[in-house]
PDB file of C-alpha atoms and ligand atoms in Angstrom:
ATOM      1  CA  UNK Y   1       5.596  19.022  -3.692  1.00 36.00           C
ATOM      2  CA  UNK Y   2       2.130  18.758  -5.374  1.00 43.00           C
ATOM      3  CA  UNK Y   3       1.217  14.900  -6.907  1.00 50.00           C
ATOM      4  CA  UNK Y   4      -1.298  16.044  -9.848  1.00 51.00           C
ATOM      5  CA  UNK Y   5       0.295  13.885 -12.191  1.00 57.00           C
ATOM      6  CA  UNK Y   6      -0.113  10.065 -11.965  1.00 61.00           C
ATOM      7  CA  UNK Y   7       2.632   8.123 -14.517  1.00 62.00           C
ATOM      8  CA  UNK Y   8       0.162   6.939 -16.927  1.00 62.00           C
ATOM      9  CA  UNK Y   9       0.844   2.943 -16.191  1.00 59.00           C
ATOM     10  CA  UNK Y  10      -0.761   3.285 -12.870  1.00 62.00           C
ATOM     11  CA  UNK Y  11      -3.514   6.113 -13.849  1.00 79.00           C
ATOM     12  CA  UNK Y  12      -6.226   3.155 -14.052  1.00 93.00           C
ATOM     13  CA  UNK Y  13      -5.404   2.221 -10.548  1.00 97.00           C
ATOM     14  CA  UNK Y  14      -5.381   5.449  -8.377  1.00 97.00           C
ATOM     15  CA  UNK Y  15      -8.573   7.285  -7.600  1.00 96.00           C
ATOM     16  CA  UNK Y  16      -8.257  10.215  -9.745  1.00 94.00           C
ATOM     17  CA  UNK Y  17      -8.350  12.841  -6.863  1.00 95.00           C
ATOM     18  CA  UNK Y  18      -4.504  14.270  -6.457  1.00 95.00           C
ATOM     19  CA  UNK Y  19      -2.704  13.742  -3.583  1.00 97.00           C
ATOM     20  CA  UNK Y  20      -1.237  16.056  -0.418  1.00 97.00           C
ATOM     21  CA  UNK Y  21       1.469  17.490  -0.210  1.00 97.00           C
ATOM     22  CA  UNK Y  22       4.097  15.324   2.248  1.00 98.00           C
ATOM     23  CA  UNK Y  23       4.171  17.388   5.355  1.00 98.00           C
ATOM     24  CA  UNK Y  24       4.221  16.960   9.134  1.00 98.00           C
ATOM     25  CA  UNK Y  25       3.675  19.342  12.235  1.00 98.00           C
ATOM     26  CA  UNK Y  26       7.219  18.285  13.952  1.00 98.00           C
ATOM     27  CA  UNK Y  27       9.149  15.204  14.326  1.00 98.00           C
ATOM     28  CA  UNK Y  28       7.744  12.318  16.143  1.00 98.00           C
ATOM     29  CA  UNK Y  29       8.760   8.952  16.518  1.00 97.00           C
ATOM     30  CA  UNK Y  30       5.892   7.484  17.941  1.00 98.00           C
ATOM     31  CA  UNK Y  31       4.045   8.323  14.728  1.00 98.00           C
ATOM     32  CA  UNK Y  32       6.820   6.948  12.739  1.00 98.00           C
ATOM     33  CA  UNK Y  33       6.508   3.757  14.439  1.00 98.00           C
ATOM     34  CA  UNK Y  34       3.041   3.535  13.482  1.00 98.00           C
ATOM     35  CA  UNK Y  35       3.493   4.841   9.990  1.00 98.00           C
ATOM     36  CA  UNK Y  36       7.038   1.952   9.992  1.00 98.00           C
ATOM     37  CA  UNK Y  37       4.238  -0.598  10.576  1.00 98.00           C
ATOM     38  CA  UNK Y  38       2.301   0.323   7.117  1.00 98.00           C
ATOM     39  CA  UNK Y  39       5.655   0.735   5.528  1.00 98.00           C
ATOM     40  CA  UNK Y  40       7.174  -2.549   6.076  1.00 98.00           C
ATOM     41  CA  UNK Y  41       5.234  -4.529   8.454  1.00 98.00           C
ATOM     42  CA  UNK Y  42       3.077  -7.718   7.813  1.00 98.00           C
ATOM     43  CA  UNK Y  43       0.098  -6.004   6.162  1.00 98.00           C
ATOM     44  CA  UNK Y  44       2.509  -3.091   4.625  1.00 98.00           C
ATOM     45  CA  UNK Y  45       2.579  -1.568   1.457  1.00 98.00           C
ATOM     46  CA  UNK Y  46       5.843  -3.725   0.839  1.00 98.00           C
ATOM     47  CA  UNK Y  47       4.193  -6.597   1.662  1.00 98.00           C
ATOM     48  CA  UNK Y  48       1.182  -5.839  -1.217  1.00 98.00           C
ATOM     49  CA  UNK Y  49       3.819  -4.818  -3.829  1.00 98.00           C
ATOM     50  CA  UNK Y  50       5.503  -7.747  -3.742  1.00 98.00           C
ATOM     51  CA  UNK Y  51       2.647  -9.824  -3.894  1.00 98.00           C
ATOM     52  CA  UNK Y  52       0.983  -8.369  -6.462  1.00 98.00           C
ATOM     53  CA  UNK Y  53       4.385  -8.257  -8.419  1.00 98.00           C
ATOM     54  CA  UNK Y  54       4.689 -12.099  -7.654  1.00 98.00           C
ATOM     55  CA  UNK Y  55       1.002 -12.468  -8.950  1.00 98.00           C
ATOM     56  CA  UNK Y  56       2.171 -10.622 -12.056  1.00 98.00           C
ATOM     57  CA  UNK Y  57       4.343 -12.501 -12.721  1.00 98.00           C
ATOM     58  CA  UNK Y  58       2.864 -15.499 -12.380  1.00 98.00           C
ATOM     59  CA  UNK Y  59      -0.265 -14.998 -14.219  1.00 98.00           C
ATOM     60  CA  UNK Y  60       1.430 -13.754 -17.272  1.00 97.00           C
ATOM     61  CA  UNK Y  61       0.126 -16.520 -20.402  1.00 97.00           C
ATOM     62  CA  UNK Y  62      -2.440 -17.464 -17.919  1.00 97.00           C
ATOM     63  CA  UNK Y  63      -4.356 -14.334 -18.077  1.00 98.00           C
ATOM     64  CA  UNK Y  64      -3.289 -11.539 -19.435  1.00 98.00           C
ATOM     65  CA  UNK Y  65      -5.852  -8.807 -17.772  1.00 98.00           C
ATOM     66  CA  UNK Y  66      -5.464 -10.237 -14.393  1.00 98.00           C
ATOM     67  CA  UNK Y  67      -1.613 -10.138 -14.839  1.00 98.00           C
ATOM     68  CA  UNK Y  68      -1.707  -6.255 -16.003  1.00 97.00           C
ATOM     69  CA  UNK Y  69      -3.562  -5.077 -13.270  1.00 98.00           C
ATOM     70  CA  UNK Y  70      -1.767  -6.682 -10.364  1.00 98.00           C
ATOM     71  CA  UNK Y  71       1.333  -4.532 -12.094  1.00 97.00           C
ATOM     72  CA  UNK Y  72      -1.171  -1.708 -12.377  1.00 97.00           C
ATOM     73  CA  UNK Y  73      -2.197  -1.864  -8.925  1.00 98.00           C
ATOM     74  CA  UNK Y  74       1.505  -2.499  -7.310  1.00 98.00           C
ATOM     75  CA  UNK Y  75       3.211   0.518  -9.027  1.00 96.00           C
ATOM     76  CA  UNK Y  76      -0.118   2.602  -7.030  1.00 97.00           C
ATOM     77  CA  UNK Y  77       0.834   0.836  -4.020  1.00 98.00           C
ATOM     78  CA  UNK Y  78       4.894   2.046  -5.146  1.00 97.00           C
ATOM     79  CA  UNK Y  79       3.693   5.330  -4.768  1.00 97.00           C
ATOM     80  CA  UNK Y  80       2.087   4.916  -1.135  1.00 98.00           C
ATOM     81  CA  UNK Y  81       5.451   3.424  -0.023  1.00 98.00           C
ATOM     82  CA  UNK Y  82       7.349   6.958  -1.372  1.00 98.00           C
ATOM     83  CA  UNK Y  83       4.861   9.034   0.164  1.00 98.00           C
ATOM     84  CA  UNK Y  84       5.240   6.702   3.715  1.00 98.00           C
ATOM     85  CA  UNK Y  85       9.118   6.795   3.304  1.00 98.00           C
ATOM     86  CA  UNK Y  86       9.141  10.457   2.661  1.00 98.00           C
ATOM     87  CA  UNK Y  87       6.373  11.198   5.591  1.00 98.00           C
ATOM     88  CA  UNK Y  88       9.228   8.698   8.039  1.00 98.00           C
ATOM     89  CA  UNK Y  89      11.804  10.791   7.047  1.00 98.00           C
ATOM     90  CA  UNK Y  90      10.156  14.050   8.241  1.00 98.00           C
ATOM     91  CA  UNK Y  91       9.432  12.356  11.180  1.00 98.00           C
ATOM     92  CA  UNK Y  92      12.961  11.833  12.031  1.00 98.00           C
ATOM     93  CA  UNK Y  93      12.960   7.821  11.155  1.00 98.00           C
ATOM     94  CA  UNK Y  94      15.353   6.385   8.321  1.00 98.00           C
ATOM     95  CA  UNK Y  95      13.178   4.780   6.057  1.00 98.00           C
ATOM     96  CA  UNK Y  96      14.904   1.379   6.536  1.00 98.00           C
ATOM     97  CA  UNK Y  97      12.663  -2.018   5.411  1.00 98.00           C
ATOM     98  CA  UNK Y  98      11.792  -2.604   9.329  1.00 98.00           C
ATOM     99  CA  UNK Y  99       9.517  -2.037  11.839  1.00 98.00           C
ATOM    100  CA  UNK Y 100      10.194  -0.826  15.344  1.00 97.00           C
ATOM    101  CA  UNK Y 101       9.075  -2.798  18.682  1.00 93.00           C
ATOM    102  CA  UNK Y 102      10.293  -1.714  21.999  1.00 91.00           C
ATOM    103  CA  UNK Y 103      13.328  -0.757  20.284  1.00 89.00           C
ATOM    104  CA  UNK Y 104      13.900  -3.910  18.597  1.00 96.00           C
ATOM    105  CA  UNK Y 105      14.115  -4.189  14.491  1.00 97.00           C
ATOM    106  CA  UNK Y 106      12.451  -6.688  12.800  1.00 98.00           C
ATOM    107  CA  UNK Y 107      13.389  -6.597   9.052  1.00 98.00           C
ATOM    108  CA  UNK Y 108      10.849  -7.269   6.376  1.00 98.00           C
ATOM    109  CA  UNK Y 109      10.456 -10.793   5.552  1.00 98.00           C
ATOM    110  CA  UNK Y 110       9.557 -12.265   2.164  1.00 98.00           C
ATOM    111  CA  UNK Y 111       7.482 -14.743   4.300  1.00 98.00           C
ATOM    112  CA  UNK Y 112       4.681 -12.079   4.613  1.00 98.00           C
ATOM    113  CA  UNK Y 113       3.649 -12.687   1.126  1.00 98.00           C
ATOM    114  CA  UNK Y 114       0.709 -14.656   0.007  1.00 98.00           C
ATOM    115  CA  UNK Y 115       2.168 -16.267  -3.233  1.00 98.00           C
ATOM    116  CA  UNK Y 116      -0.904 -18.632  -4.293  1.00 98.00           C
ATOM    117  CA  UNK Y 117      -1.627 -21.412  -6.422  1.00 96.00           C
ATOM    118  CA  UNK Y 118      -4.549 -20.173  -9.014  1.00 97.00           C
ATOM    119  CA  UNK Y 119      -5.994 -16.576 -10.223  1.00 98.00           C
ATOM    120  CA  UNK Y 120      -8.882 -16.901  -7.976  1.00 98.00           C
ATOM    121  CA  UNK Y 121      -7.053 -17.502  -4.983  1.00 98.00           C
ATOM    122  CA  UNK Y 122      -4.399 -14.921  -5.371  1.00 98.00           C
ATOM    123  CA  UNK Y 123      -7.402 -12.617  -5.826  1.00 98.00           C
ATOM    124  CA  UNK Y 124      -8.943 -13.092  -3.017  1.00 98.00           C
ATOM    125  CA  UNK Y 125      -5.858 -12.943  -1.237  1.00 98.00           C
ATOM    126  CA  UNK Y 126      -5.306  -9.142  -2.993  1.00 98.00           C
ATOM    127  CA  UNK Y 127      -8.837  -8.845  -1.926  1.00 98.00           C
ATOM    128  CA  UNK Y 128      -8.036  -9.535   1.981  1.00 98.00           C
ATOM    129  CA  UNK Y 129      -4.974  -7.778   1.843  1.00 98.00           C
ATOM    130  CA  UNK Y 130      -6.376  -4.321   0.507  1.00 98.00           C
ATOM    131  CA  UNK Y 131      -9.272  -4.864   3.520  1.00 98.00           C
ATOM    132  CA  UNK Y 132      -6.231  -5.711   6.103  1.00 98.00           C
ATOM    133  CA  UNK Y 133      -4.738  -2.257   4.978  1.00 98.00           C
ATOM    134  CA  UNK Y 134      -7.673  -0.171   5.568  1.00 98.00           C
ATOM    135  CA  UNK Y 135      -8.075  -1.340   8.727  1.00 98.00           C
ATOM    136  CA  UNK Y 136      -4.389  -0.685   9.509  1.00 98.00           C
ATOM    137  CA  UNK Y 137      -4.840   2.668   8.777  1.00 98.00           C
ATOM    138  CA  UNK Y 138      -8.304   3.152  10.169  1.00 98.00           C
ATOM    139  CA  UNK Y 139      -6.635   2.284  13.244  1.00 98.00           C
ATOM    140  CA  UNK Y 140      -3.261   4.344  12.677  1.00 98.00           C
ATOM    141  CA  UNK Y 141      -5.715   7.664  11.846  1.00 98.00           C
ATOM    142  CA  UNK Y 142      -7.113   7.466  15.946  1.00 98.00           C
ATOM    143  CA  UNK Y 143      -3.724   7.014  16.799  1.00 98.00           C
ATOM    144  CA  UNK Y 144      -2.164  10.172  14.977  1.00 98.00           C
ATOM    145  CA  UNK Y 145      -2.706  13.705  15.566  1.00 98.00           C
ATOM    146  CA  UNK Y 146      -1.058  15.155  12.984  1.00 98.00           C
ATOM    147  CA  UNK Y 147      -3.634  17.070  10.464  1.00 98.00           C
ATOM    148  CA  UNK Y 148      -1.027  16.939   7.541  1.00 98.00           C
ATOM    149  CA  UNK Y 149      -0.682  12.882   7.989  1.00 98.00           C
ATOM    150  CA  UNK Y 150      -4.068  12.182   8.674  1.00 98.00           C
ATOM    151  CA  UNK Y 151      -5.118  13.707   5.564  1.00 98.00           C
ATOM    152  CA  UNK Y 152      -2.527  11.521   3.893  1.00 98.00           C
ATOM    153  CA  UNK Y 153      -3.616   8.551   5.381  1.00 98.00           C
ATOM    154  CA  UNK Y 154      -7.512   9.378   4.284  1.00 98.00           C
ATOM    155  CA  UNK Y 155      -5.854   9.833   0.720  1.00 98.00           C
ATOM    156  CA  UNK Y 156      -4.248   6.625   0.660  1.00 98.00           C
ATOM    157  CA  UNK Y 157      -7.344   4.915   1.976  1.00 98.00           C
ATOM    158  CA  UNK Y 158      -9.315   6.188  -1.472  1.00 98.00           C
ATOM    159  CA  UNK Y 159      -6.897   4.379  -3.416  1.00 98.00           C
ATOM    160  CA  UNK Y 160      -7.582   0.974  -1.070  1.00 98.00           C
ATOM    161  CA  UNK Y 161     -10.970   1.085  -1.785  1.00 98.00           C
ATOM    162  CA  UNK Y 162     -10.550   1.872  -5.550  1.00 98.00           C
ATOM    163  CA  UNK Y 163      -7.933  -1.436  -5.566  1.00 98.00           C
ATOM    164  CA  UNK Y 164     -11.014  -3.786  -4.067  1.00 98.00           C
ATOM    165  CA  UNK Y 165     -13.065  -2.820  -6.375  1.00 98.00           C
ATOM    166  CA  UNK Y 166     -10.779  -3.572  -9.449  1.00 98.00           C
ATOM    167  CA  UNK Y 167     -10.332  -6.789  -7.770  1.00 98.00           C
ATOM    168  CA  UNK Y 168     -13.695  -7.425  -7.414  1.00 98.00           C
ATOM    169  CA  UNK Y 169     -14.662  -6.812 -10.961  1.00 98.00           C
ATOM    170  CA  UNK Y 170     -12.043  -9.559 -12.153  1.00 98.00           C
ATOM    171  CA  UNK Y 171     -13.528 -11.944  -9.272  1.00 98.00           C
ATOM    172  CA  UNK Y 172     -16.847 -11.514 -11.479  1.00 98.00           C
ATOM    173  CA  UNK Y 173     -15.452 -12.126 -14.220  1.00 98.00           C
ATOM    174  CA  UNK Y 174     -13.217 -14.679 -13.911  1.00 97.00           C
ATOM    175  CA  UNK Y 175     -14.457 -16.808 -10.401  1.00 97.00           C
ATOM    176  CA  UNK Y 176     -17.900 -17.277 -10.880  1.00 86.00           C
TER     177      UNK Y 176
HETATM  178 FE1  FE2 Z 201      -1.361   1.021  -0.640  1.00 87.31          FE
HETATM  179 FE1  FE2 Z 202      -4.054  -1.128  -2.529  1.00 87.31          FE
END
């Protein structure tokens, strides 16, 4: 299926370029371990949904444009978890909040949040986390083959780098 259409809550947070189709050469596990660890892993886009959804909500009456994009931003990072889950799937991989090590689960833990104590701090913690991801997948695109994931990953990447810089420009305003 072809992603032209953004839902129009999370429009200001995706880099307006529209997204592959999900797709992979064949099934492979290896590559769904990898993929698992983006999913649901520490630095995961699990992990950055529920911390900017904690940061939401915690910023609401504190301040109010900080609070709306964190929501903004987490419904983009929504969207990279669907396209991983879907991509898993193809692989031949249930989906399931975990990651994979030498055939042991370990489950998603609500520990991997940074929760915070001020707007600056969870920003720069959003900040760090977006940075973390890259690298994640920097790493995970020399590790995968696959044309059809690759350009994926490259996809998903754009919208990283679009999410730092919203960050940044409410660091400037707000933590000078
Ligand atoms: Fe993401
Ligand atoms: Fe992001």
């Amino acid at each position: 299926m072809q992603r032209q259409n953004h839902p129009p809550q999370m429009f200001r947070c995706a880099y307006p370029v529209p997204y592959p189709s999900v797709r992979v050469t064949a099934p492979n596990r290896q590559y769904a371990e990898l993929l698992l660890e983006d999913y649901t892993g520490i630095v995961s886009e699990f992990t950055a949904i529920n911390q900017y959804l904690h940061h939401h909500f915690t910023l609401k009456g504190i301040n109010e444009e900080v609070a709306d994009l964190e929501e903004c931003i987490s419904l983009v990072e929504m969207h990279h978890m669907e396209l991983l889950a879907e991509t898993i799937r193809l692989l031949g991989v249930d989906p399931r909040y975990r990651v994979l090590r030498n055939n042991q689960e370990i489950y998603w833990n609500a520990a991997y949040v940074y929760y915070g104590y001020n707007v600056c701090d969870k920003l720069a913690a959003d900040i760090a986390s977006e940075w973390a991801a890259i690298a994640a997948y920097r790493d995970h695109l020399q590790r995968i083959g696959d044309p059809y994931i690759k350009e994926l990953l490259e996809r998903i990447i754009q919208d990283e780098y679009h999410h730092i810089r919203l960050f940044n420009e409410a660091m400037q305003k707000y933590c000078k």
